[in-house]
Amino acid sequence: MTTTASAMKDKVQAVPLSGWAASIILTVAGLAAWIYQLVAGMSVTGYSQQVVWGLYIAAFFTAAAAGAGLLFLVGLSEFVPLAGLTRRKPLLMMSIASFVAAAFLILMDIGHPTQAWRLITAFRLNVPMTWDFWFLVIAGVVALVYLLSAGESSRLMGALGIVASLALVTVEGILLASNASHPMWGGLTIVGFLVGALLAGLALAMLVLPKDEALKLSNAMAWVLGISLGLVLAEVLAGAVNANLHTIGMEEEVLSGLGSPFFWFQVVAGLLLPLALLKYSSANWKVAAVASLALLGVLAEKSWILISEQAHSWVGLPHGSYFPSWVEFLAVIGACALGVLVFQLLLTLIKPETA
Amino acid sequence: MRYGMVIDLQRCIGCNACTIACKQEHSTPPTVFWSKTVISETGTYPNARQVYMPLLCMHCKDSPCVNACPTGATQKLDNGIVIVDQSICIGCRACMIACPYNARNFIFEQKSYYEDKGGSTAYEQATASNHIVGTVEKCNFCVDRVTAGQEPACVLTCPADARFFGDLEDPNSQVAKLVATKGAVQLHPELGTDPSVYYLPG
């Protein structure tokens, strides 16, 4: 047993019973919410004919981003020494768990899930969603193979991880940016998705790793939070100085309209507060708080990006409305709990000392 | 061949007869409107007036919905009509996101117009299978009627004769002549979708 593995065995605790119980109960609650939605119809969500992508898709983008971000960081650590990222297995486990949660979230969002298999057989390569689906599958497979072959440095798997994660997040940005009908979704959205993935990946790493190692990621987290803040401001300012009436309408949706609760949550609680905590706090809970807030901030960002664009119509329809229903909140919490459950299972099945 | 429609906004009186004819023809459930008229106001008193904007699927030549559909449920026929095969629609709503004209409808639930009066009518029950819950649907230019040599229901019904239907690629058709000679415009041509529905300015 290597020194690192030995140290890991000391630090990585077995999953406590309460951890299992909480994740199982929340997963079951989320499943129940989804079943209720399947029986009653998607009218139990907050969607309308105008706003049709909301919390589910935002959470899907966040989970996929977090999984991809982790995979990217682990892959990068094969080539560049990254302080705090000396152990790969638990991070790859969490990456896989995030991809599982993402897959479950997309299943919850589609209206006719019994037809979901057609995503596999249709294989329409000119459609961004097809690429998104297959890149999610590929990233998940790469993370799994990487996990099973980890234990010693594997530059090939690291490189594959980097490529797969970048491809997944880029395609998701393109999925939005390719819609000419939504002018605020563009090149900056793709960059924002990449930065968001890094942010979410770092946040998950801070939650997974022991505190002393997570603290070593503080500097990187501060940098990425700062870059994300700059990007958000750039996105809003770019829209504000644009003379396009439609874009100005979007701007109002972001700052004071349908997307504003999510936008201001991201700026204040998801970016500024974690930055302040990193700078001024020395509390025990700092790492967990910073990571959790950063993750919620990424979720809020995806939410306002999606909702604001749909609220405003090109053809003079009345202003759209949307706020997630309790069913959506519960189903998303359930999907996240499922991710935690998968992580706990992997942690139990693949012993840390073999890392 | 490319079927298209011209709507004369000067003739449109905003009566929504097209909206009702469409609902009657296709038995669309509550909250679902394949055809609708947006009524807005312009100007300030005493020079204010209402503006009527009839909307339906634009059956775009370069359809963003077709390019967004991951299963091929949204298809463009050889005659230019864009249809949805609901039997293979997964309800991802990517097409609704892609459509700049809000022409598409999601079937959220099985619902009757007569929930408080004993539930679905016999007609609603007979046509319920045409509207699969959890999928997307939209105007299909009354493809069955058109194939049988008839006009779409909204065109036939319009009491102001504001709607014209025909082959845009046939220079002798009424629609092609109106487009060529009356200054017909498309909605948001800057988006590059090349709609098959044209409007004569009001």
Coordinates of C-alpha atoms in Angstrom, one line a residue:
Chain A
M1 CA 0.0 0.0 0.0
T2 CA 1.4 3.4 -1.0
T3 CA 1.7 6.2 1.5
T4 CA -1.0 8.2 -0.2
A5 CA -3.4 5.2 -0.2
S6 CA -2.6 4.6 3.4
A7 CA -3.3 8.2 4.3
M8 CA -6.5 8.0 2.4
K9 CA -7.7 5.0 4.2
D10 CA -7.3 6.9 7.4
K11 CA -9.2 9.9 6.2
V12 CA -12.0 8.6 4.1
Q13 CA -14.7 7.5 6.5
A14 CA -17.3 4.8 5.8
V15 CA -20.7 6.2 4.9
P16 CA -22.6 6.6 8.1
L17 CA -26.0 5.1 8.4
S18 CA -27.6 8.5 8.6
G19 CA -26.0 9.3 5.2
W20 CA -27.6 6.3 3.6
A21 CA -30.9 6.9 5.2
A22 CA -31.0 10.6 4.1
S23 CA -30.1 9.9 0.5
I24 CA -32.5 6.9 0.2
I25 CA -35.4 8.9 1.7
L26 CA -34.8 11.9 -0.5
T27 CA -34.3 9.7 -3.6
V28 CA -37.6 8.0 -2.9
A29 CA -39.3 11.3 -2.3
G30 CA -38.0 12.6 -5.7
L31 CA -39.1 9.4 -7.4
A32 CA -42.6 9.9 -5.9
A33 CA -42.7 13.4 -7.2
W34 CA -41.8 12.2 -10.6
I35 CA -44.4 9.5 -10.6
Y36 CA -47.0 12.0 -9.5
Q37 CA -45.9 14.2 -12.5
L38 CA -46.2 11.2 -14.8
V39 CA -49.7 10.4 -13.6
A40 CA -51.1 13.9 -13.4
G41 CA -49.2 15.3 -16.4
M42 CA -46.7 18.1 -16.7
S43 CA -49.3 20.6 -15.7
V44 CA -48.0 20.0 -12.1
T45 CA -44.8 21.8 -13.1
G46 CA -44.5 25.6 -13.4
Y47 CA -44.2 25.3 -17.2
S48 CA -46.5 27.1 -19.6
Q49 CA -46.8 27.1 -23.4
Q50 CA -44.2 29.9 -23.5
V51 CA -41.7 28.8 -20.8
V52 CA -41.0 25.1 -21.4
W53 CA -37.5 24.6 -20.1
G54 CA -37.0 25.4 -16.4
L55 CA -35.5 23.9 -13.3
Y56 CA -35.1 20.4 -14.6
I57 CA -33.0 21.5 -17.5
A58 CA -31.1 24.0 -15.4
A59 CA -30.3 21.2 -12.9
F60 CA -29.4 18.9 -15.7
F61 CA -26.9 21.4 -17.1
T62 CA -25.5 21.9 -13.6
A63 CA -25.2 18.2 -12.8
A64 CA -23.6 17.5 -16.2
A65 CA -21.3 20.5 -15.7
A66 CA -20.3 19.4 -12.3
G67 CA -19.5 15.8 -13.5
A68 CA -17.6 17.2 -16.5
G69 CA -15.7 19.7 -14.4
L70 CA -14.6 17.0 -12.0
L71 CA -13.5 14.7 -14.8
F72 CA -11.6 17.6 -16.4
L73 CA -9.8 18.5 -13.1
V74 CA -8.9 14.8 -12.5
G75 CA -7.7 14.5 -16.1
L76 CA -5.7 17.7 -15.8
S77 CA -4.0 16.5 -12.6
E78 CA -2.3 13.8 -14.7
F79 CA -0.4 16.5 -16.5
V80 CA -0.2 19.5 -14.1
P81 CA 0.3 19.2 -10.4
L82 CA -2.9 20.6 -8.8
A83 CA -2.7 21.3 -5.1
G84 CA -5.4 19.3 -3.3
L85 CA -6.1 17.0 -6.2
T86 CA -3.8 14.1 -5.3
R87 CA -6.5 11.4 -5.1
R88 CA -8.6 10.6 -8.1
K89 CA -10.9 7.8 -7.2
P90 CA -13.4 9.6 -5.0
L91 CA -13.5 12.5 -7.4
L92 CA -14.2 10.1 -10.4
M93 CA -16.9 8.4 -8.3
M94 CA -18.6 11.8 -7.8
S95 CA -18.2 12.6 -11.4
I96 CA -20.0 9.4 -12.4
A97 CA -22.7 10.1 -9.7
S98 CA -23.2 13.6 -11.2
F99 CA -23.7 12.1 -14.7
V100 CA -26.2 9.6 -13.3
A101 CA -28.1 12.5 -11.7
A102 CA -28.0 14.4 -15.0
A103 CA -29.4 11.5 -16.9
F104 CA -32.2 11.1 -14.4
L105 CA -33.0 14.8 -14.5
I106 CA -33.3 14.8 -18.3
L107 CA -35.6 11.8 -18.0
M108 CA -37.8 13.7 -15.5
D109 CA -38.0 16.6 -17.9
I110 CA -39.2 14.9 -21.1
G111 CA -42.9 14.6 -21.5
H112 CA -43.0 11.1 -23.0
P113 CA -40.2 9.2 -21.2
T114 CA -41.4 5.8 -22.6
Q115 CA -40.2 7.1 -26.0
A116 CA -36.7 8.1 -24.6
W117 CA -35.0 5.2 -26.3
R118 CA -35.6 6.9 -29.6
L119 CA -32.7 9.2 -28.6
I120 CA -30.4 6.2 -29.1
T121 CA -31.9 4.9 -32.3
A122 CA -32.7 8.1 -34.2
F123 CA -29.1 9.2 -34.3
R124 CA -29.8 12.5 -35.9
L125 CA -26.3 13.9 -36.1
N126 CA -27.3 17.4 -37.3
V127 CA -29.2 17.9 -34.0
P128 CA -27.3 19.4 -31.0
M129 CA -29.4 17.4 -28.6
T130 CA -28.2 14.2 -30.1
W131 CA -24.6 15.2 -29.6
D132 CA -25.4 16.3 -26.0
F133 CA -26.9 12.8 -25.3
W134 CA -24.0 10.9 -26.8
F135 CA -21.3 13.1 -25.2
L136 CA -23.0 12.6 -21.8
V137 CA -22.9 8.8 -22.4
I138 CA -19.2 9.0 -23.5
A139 CA -18.2 11.2 -20.6
G140 CA -19.9 8.8 -18.2
V141 CA -18.1 5.8 -19.8
V142 CA -14.8 7.5 -19.8
A143 CA -15.2 8.4 -16.1
L144 CA -16.1 4.8 -15.3
V145 CA -13.2 3.3 -17.2
Y146 CA -10.9 5.9 -15.6
L147 CA -12.2 4.9 -12.2
L148 CA -11.8 1.2 -12.8
S149 CA -8.3 1.7 -14.2
A150 CA -7.2 4.3 -11.6
G151 CA -4.6 3.5 -9.0
E152 CA -1.7 4.7 -10.9
S153 CA -1.2 7.6 -13.1
S154 CA -2.9 7.2 -16.5
R155 CA -2.2 10.0 -18.9
L156 CA -4.2 8.4 -21.6
M157 CA -7.3 8.3 -19.5
G158 CA -6.6 11.8 -18.2
A159 CA -6.4 13.1 -21.8
L160 CA -9.7 11.3 -22.7
G161 CA -11.3 12.7 -19.6
I162 CA -10.3 16.3 -20.6
V163 CA -11.5 15.9 -24.1
A164 CA -14.8 14.2 -23.1
S165 CA -15.6 16.8 -20.5
L166 CA -14.8 19.7 -22.7
A167 CA -16.8 18.2 -25.5
L168 CA -19.9 17.7 -23.3
V169 CA -19.9 21.2 -21.9
T170 CA -19.2 22.8 -25.2
V171 CA -22.0 21.0 -26.9
E172 CA -24.4 22.0 -24.2
G173 CA -23.5 25.6 -24.8
I174 CA -24.0 25.1 -28.5
L175 CA -27.4 23.5 -27.8
L176 CA -28.5 26.9 -26.6
A177 CA -26.3 29.1 -28.7
S178 CA -27.6 27.5 -32.0
N179 CA -31.0 28.9 -31.4
A180 CA -31.3 32.1 -33.5
S181 CA -34.5 32.8 -31.8
H182 CA -32.7 33.5 -28.5
P183 CA -30.1 36.3 -29.1
M184 CA -28.7 36.2 -25.6
W185 CA -27.6 32.6 -26.0
G186 CA -24.4 33.0 -28.0
G187 CA -20.7 32.6 -27.8
L188 CA -20.5 34.0 -24.3
T189 CA -23.0 31.3 -23.2
I190 CA -20.6 28.6 -24.3
V191 CA -17.7 30.3 -22.4
G192 CA -20.0 30.7 -19.4
F193 CA -20.8 27.0 -19.5
L194 CA -17.1 26.1 -19.5
V195 CA -16.4 28.3 -16.6
G196 CA -19.5 27.1 -14.8
A197 CA -18.3 23.5 -15.3
L198 CA -15.0 24.3 -13.7
L199 CA -16.7 26.1 -10.8
A200 CA -19.2 23.2 -10.2
G201 CA -16.4 20.7 -10.5
L202 CA -14.2 22.5 -8.0
A203 CA -17.2 22.9 -5.7
L204 CA -17.9 19.1 -5.8
A205 CA -14.2 18.4 -5.2
M206 CA -14.3 20.6 -2.1
L207 CA -17.3 18.7 -0.8
V208 CA -15.8 15.3 -1.5
L209 CA -12.2 15.8 -0.3
P210 CA -11.2 15.9 3.3
K211 CA -11.2 19.4 4.7
D212 CA -7.4 20.0 4.7
E213 CA -7.2 19.0 1.1
A214 CA -10.3 20.9 0.1
L215 CA -8.8 24.0 1.6
K216 CA -5.9 23.8 -0.8
L217 CA -8.5 24.4 -3.6
S218 CA -9.5 27.7 -2.1
N219 CA -7.3 29.8 -4.3
A220 CA -8.5 28.1 -7.5
M221 CA -12.1 28.5 -6.3
A222 CA -11.6 32.2 -5.7
W223 CA -10.2 32.7 -9.1
V224 CA -12.9 30.8 -10.9
L225 CA -15.6 32.6 -8.8
G226 CA -14.0 35.9 -9.9
I227 CA -13.9 34.9 -13.5
S228 CA -17.5 33.8 -13.4
L229 CA -18.6 37.1 -11.8
G230 CA -16.8 38.9 -14.6
L231 CA -18.5 36.8 -17.2
V232 CA -21.9 37.3 -15.8
L233 CA -21.4 41.1 -15.7
A234 CA -20.0 41.0 -19.2
E235 CA -23.1 39.1 -20.4
V236 CA -25.4 41.5 -18.8
L237 CA -23.5 44.6 -19.9
A238 CA -23.2 43.3 -23.5
G239 CA -27.0 43.0 -23.6
A240 CA -27.4 46.4 -22.0
V241 CA -25.4 48.3 -24.6
N242 CA -27.0 46.4 -27.5
A243 CA -29.6 48.5 -29.3
N244 CA -31.6 45.4 -30.3
L245 CA -35.0 45.8 -28.8
H246 CA -35.4 42.1 -28.2
T247 CA -32.1 42.0 -26.3
I248 CA -33.1 44.9 -24.2
G249 CA -36.3 43.0 -23.3
M250 CA -34.2 40.1 -22.3
E251 CA -32.1 42.4 -20.2
E252 CA -35.2 43.5 -18.3
E253 CA -36.2 39.9 -17.7
V254 CA -32.7 39.1 -16.2
L255 CA -32.5 42.2 -14.0
S256 CA -36.0 42.7 -12.9
G257 CA -38.3 40.2 -14.6
L258 CA -38.8 36.5 -14.6
G259 CA -35.2 35.5 -14.3
S260 CA -34.3 38.1 -11.7
P261 CA -34.7 36.0 -8.5
F262 CA -32.2 33.5 -10.0
F263 CA -29.9 36.1 -11.3
W264 CA -29.6 38.1 -8.1
F265 CA -29.3 34.8 -6.1
Q266 CA -26.4 33.8 -8.2
V267 CA -24.6 37.2 -8.0
V268 CA -25.1 37.6 -4.2
A269 CA -25.3 34.1 -2.8
G270 CA -23.5 32.1 -5.5
L271 CA -20.6 34.4 -6.2
L272 CA -20.1 37.4 -3.8
L273 CA -20.8 35.5 -0.6
P274 CA -18.5 32.6 -1.3
L275 CA -15.8 35.0 -2.3
A276 CA -16.3 36.9 1.0
L277 CA -16.2 33.7 2.9
L278 CA -13.0 32.6 1.3
K279 CA -11.4 35.9 2.1
Y280 CA -12.6 36.6 5.6
S281 CA -13.9 33.4 7.2
S282 CA -12.0 30.8 9.1
A283 CA -15.0 29.0 10.3
N284 CA -15.1 25.2 10.3
W285 CA -18.0 25.1 7.9
K286 CA -16.3 27.5 5.4
V287 CA -15.4 24.9 2.9
A288 CA -18.8 23.2 2.9
A289 CA -20.6 26.6 2.7
V290 CA -18.4 28.0 -0.1
A291 CA -18.8 24.8 -2.2
S292 CA -22.5 24.5 -1.6
L293 CA -23.2 28.2 -2.4
A294 CA -21.0 28.0 -5.5
L295 CA -23.0 24.9 -6.8
L296 CA -26.3 26.6 -6.1
G297 CA -25.0 29.7 -7.9
V298 CA -24.3 27.6 -11.0
L299 CA -27.8 26.2 -10.8
A300 CA -29.2 29.7 -10.4
E301 CA -27.2 30.9 -13.4
K302 CA -28.5 28.1 -15.7
S303 CA -32.0 29.0 -14.5
W304 CA -31.9 32.7 -15.3
I305 CA -30.2 32.0 -18.6
L306 CA -33.0 29.7 -19.6
I307 CA -36.0 31.4 -18.1
S308 CA -35.3 35.0 -19.1
E309 CA -34.9 34.1 -22.8
Q310 CA -38.3 32.3 -22.9
A311 CA -40.3 34.9 -21.1
H312 CA -40.0 37.3 -23.9
S313 CA -41.8 36.6 -27.2
W314 CA -40.9 37.6 -30.7
V315 CA -44.5 37.7 -31.8
G316 CA -46.1 39.9 -29.2
L317 CA -47.5 37.2 -26.9
P318 CA -48.3 38.1 -23.4
H319 CA -45.4 38.0 -21.0
G320 CA -44.6 34.4 -20.1
S321 CA -44.6 33.2 -16.5
Y322 CA -42.6 30.6 -14.6
F323 CA -41.5 29.6 -11.2
P324 CA -40.6 26.0 -10.3
S325 CA -43.4 24.1 -8.6
W326 CA -42.9 22.0 -5.5
V327 CA -43.0 18.9 -7.7
E328 CA -40.0 20.2 -9.6
F329 CA -38.1 21.2 -6.5
L330 CA -38.7 17.8 -4.9
A331 CA -37.9 15.8 -8.1
V332 CA -34.6 17.8 -8.5
I333 CA -33.7 17.2 -4.8
G334 CA -34.5 13.5 -5.4
A335 CA -32.2 13.4 -8.5
C336 CA -29.4 15.0 -6.5
A337 CA -30.0 12.5 -3.6
L338 CA -29.8 9.7 -6.2
G339 CA -26.4 11.1 -7.2
V340 CA -25.2 11.0 -3.6
L341 CA -26.6 7.5 -3.3
V342 CA -24.6 6.4 -6.3
F343 CA -21.5 8.0 -4.9
Q344 CA -22.0 6.2 -1.6
L345 CA -22.5 2.9 -3.4
L346 CA -19.3 3.4 -5.4
L347 CA -17.4 4.4 -2.3
T348 CA -18.6 1.2 -0.6
L349 CA -18.0 -1.1 -3.6
I350 CA -14.6 0.3 -4.7
K351 CA -12.6 0.5 -1.5
P352 CA -10.6 3.8 -1.0
E353 CA -7.4 1.9 -0.1
T354 CA -7.3 0.6 -3.7
A355 CA -7.2 4.2 -5.0
Chain B
M1 CA -44.1 22.7 -54.5
R2 CA -44.2 24.8 -51.4
Y3 CA -47.6 25.4 -49.7
G4 CA -47.9 28.8 -48.1
M5 CA -50.4 31.3 -46.8
V6 CA -50.8 35.0 -47.2
I7 CA -52.8 36.9 -44.5
D8 CA -54.1 40.4 -45.3
L9 CA -53.8 42.4 -42.1
Q10 CA -55.9 45.1 -43.5
R11 CA -58.8 42.7 -43.9
C12 CA -58.4 40.9 -40.6
I13 CA -61.0 42.0 -38.1
G14 CA -59.6 40.1 -35.2
C15 CA -62.8 38.0 -34.8
N16 CA -60.9 34.8 -34.0
A17 CA -63.1 32.8 -36.3
C18 CA -59.8 31.2 -37.6
T19 CA -58.9 30.3 -34.0
I20 CA -62.3 28.5 -33.4
A21 CA -62.4 26.9 -36.8
C22 CA -58.9 25.4 -36.1
K23 CA -60.0 24.1 -32.7
Q24 CA -63.1 22.6 -34.2
E25 CA -61.2 21.0 -37.1
H26 CA -58.5 19.5 -34.9
S27 CA -60.3 19.2 -31.6
T28 CA -57.3 20.7 -29.7
P29 CA -57.6 20.5 -25.9
P30 CA -57.8 23.5 -23.6
T31 CA -54.7 25.8 -23.6
V32 CA -53.7 24.5 -27.0
F33 CA -54.0 26.9 -29.9
W34 CA -52.6 25.9 -33.3
S35 CA -54.0 29.2 -34.6
K36 CA -54.5 32.3 -32.6
T37 CA -54.8 36.1 -33.0
V38 CA -52.8 38.4 -30.8
I39 CA -54.6 41.7 -30.2
S40 CA -52.5 44.6 -29.1
E41 CA -53.0 48.4 -29.0
T42 CA -50.9 51.0 -30.7
G43 CA -50.9 54.8 -30.4
T44 CA -52.2 57.0 -27.7
Y45 CA -55.7 58.3 -27.1
P46 CA -57.4 59.7 -29.2
N47 CA -55.3 58.2 -31.9
A48 CA -55.2 54.7 -30.5
R49 CA -56.2 51.6 -32.3
Q50 CA -56.1 47.8 -32.0
V51 CA -53.8 45.7 -34.1
Y52 CA -54.7 42.1 -35.0
M53 CA -51.9 39.6 -35.6
P54 CA -53.1 36.2 -36.6
L55 CA -50.4 33.6 -35.8
L56 CA -49.9 30.0 -36.8
C57 CA -47.0 27.7 -37.7
M58 CA -45.0 29.5 -40.3
H59 CA -44.0 26.2 -42.0
C60 CA -40.5 27.8 -42.5
K61 CA -38.4 26.7 -45.4
D62 CA -35.4 26.5 -43.1
S63 CA -37.3 25.2 -40.1
P64 CA -35.4 25.5 -36.8
C65 CA -37.8 23.1 -35.2
V66 CA -36.9 20.3 -37.7
N67 CA -33.2 21.0 -37.0
A68 CA -33.8 20.8 -33.3
C69 CA -35.8 17.5 -33.1
P70 CA -33.6 14.7 -31.9
T71 CA -36.0 11.9 -33.0
G72 CA -37.2 13.1 -36.3
A73 CA -40.7 13.5 -35.0
T74 CA -40.8 17.0 -36.6
Q75 CA -40.6 16.5 -40.4
K76 CA -40.8 18.6 -43.4
L77 CA -42.9 17.2 -46.2
D78 CA -42.1 17.5 -49.9
N79 CA -45.0 20.0 -50.2
G80 CA -43.3 22.3 -47.7
I81 CA -45.7 21.5 -44.8
V82 CA -44.0 20.9 -41.5
I83 CA -45.7 18.2 -39.4
V84 CA -45.2 16.5 -36.1
D85 CA -45.4 12.7 -35.8
Q86 CA -46.5 12.6 -32.2
S87 CA -46.0 8.8 -32.0
I88 CA -42.2 9.3 -32.0
C89 CA -42.1 12.6 -30.1
I90 CA -40.3 12.3 -26.7
G91 CA -41.6 15.6 -25.5
C92 CA -38.2 17.2 -25.0
R93 CA -39.6 20.6 -26.3
A94 CA -36.4 21.5 -28.0
C95 CA -38.5 22.4 -31.0
M96 CA -40.5 24.8 -28.9
I97 CA -37.3 26.5 -27.8
A98 CA -36.1 26.7 -31.4
C99 CA -39.3 28.2 -32.8
P100 CA -39.2 32.0 -32.7
Y101 CA -42.9 32.2 -33.5
N102 CA -44.3 30.4 -30.4
A103 CA -46.3 28.2 -32.8
R104 CA -45.9 25.0 -30.9
N105 CA -48.0 23.6 -28.1
F106 CA -47.1 21.1 -25.5
I107 CA -49.9 18.7 -24.3
F108 CA -49.6 19.0 -20.5
E109 CA -52.5 16.8 -19.5
Q110 CA -55.6 15.1 -20.7
K111 CA -58.2 17.8 -20.2
S112 CA -61.7 18.5 -21.3
Y113 CA -63.4 21.8 -21.9
Y114 CA -66.3 20.4 -19.9
E115 CA -64.5 19.3 -16.7
D116 CA -67.3 20.9 -14.6
K117 CA -70.1 19.6 -16.7
G118 CA -69.6 15.8 -16.7
G119 CA -66.2 15.6 -18.3
S120 CA -65.2 14.9 -21.9
T121 CA -67.8 15.0 -24.7
A122 CA -68.1 12.1 -27.1
Y123 CA -66.3 14.2 -29.7
E124 CA -63.4 14.9 -27.3
Q125 CA -63.2 11.2 -26.4
A126 CA -63.2 10.2 -30.1
T127 CA -60.4 12.7 -30.9
A128 CA -58.3 12.4 -27.7
S129 CA -55.9 10.0 -29.3
N130 CA -54.9 12.7 -31.7
H131 CA -53.3 14.7 -28.9
I132 CA -50.8 12.5 -27.0
V133 CA -50.1 13.8 -23.5
G134 CA -46.5 14.8 -23.0
T135 CA -45.8 15.5 -26.7
V136 CA -45.7 18.6 -28.9
E137 CA -48.1 19.5 -31.7
K138 CA -48.9 22.4 -33.9
C139 CA -50.7 23.7 -37.0
N140 CA -50.2 21.3 -40.0
F141 CA -51.9 23.5 -42.6
C142 CA -54.8 21.0 -42.4
V143 CA -52.7 18.6 -44.3
D144 CA -55.5 16.1 -44.6
R145 CA -57.9 18.7 -46.1
V146 CA -55.2 20.0 -48.4
T147 CA -54.3 16.6 -49.6
A148 CA -58.0 16.1 -50.4
G149 CA -58.0 19.3 -52.5
Q150 CA -59.6 21.5 -49.8
E151 CA -58.5 24.7 -48.2
P152 CA -57.3 24.8 -44.6
A153 CA -60.2 25.3 -42.1
C154 CA -59.0 28.8 -41.1
V155 CA -58.9 29.9 -44.7
L156 CA -62.3 28.5 -45.5
T157 CA -63.8 30.1 -42.3
C158 CA -62.3 33.6 -42.4
P159 CA -65.4 35.9 -42.8
A160 CA -63.2 38.8 -44.0
D161 CA -61.5 36.7 -46.7
A162 CA -58.2 37.8 -45.2
R163 CA -56.4 34.4 -45.7
F164 CA -55.1 33.0 -49.0
F165 CA -53.6 29.5 -49.4
G166 CA -51.7 27.9 -52.3
D167 CA -48.4 27.0 -53.8
L168 CA -45.8 29.7 -53.3
E169 CA -43.6 28.2 -56.0
D170 CA -46.4 28.4 -58.7
P171 CA -46.1 31.9 -60.1
N172 CA -49.7 31.7 -61.3
S173 CA -51.1 30.9 -57.8
Q174 CA -52.9 33.7 -55.9
V175 CA -50.5 33.5 -53.0
A176 CA -47.4 33.8 -55.3
K177 CA -49.0 36.8 -57.0
L178 CA -49.9 38.5 -53.7
V179 CA -46.3 37.9 -52.4
A180 CA -44.9 39.3 -55.7
T181 CA -47.1 42.3 -56.1
K182 CA -48.6 43.4 -52.8
G183 CA -45.5 43.9 -50.7
A184 CA -46.1 40.8 -48.5
V185 CA -43.7 40.4 -45.6
Q186 CA -42.5 37.5 -43.5
L187 CA -42.3 37.6 -39.7
H188 CA -38.7 38.2 -38.5
P189 CA -37.0 37.3 -41.8
E190 CA -33.7 38.3 -40.1
L191 CA -33.8 35.0 -38.2
G192 CA -33.2 33.2 -41.5
T193 CA -36.1 30.8 -41.2
D194 CA -37.8 31.9 -44.5
P195 CA -41.4 31.4 -43.3
S196 CA -44.1 30.2 -45.7
V197 CA -46.7 32.5 -44.1
Y198 CA -46.7 36.1 -45.4
Y199 CA -48.5 39.1 -44.2
L200 CA -49.9 42.0 -46.2
P201 CA -49.3 45.1 -44.0
G202 CA -52.4 46.6 -42.4

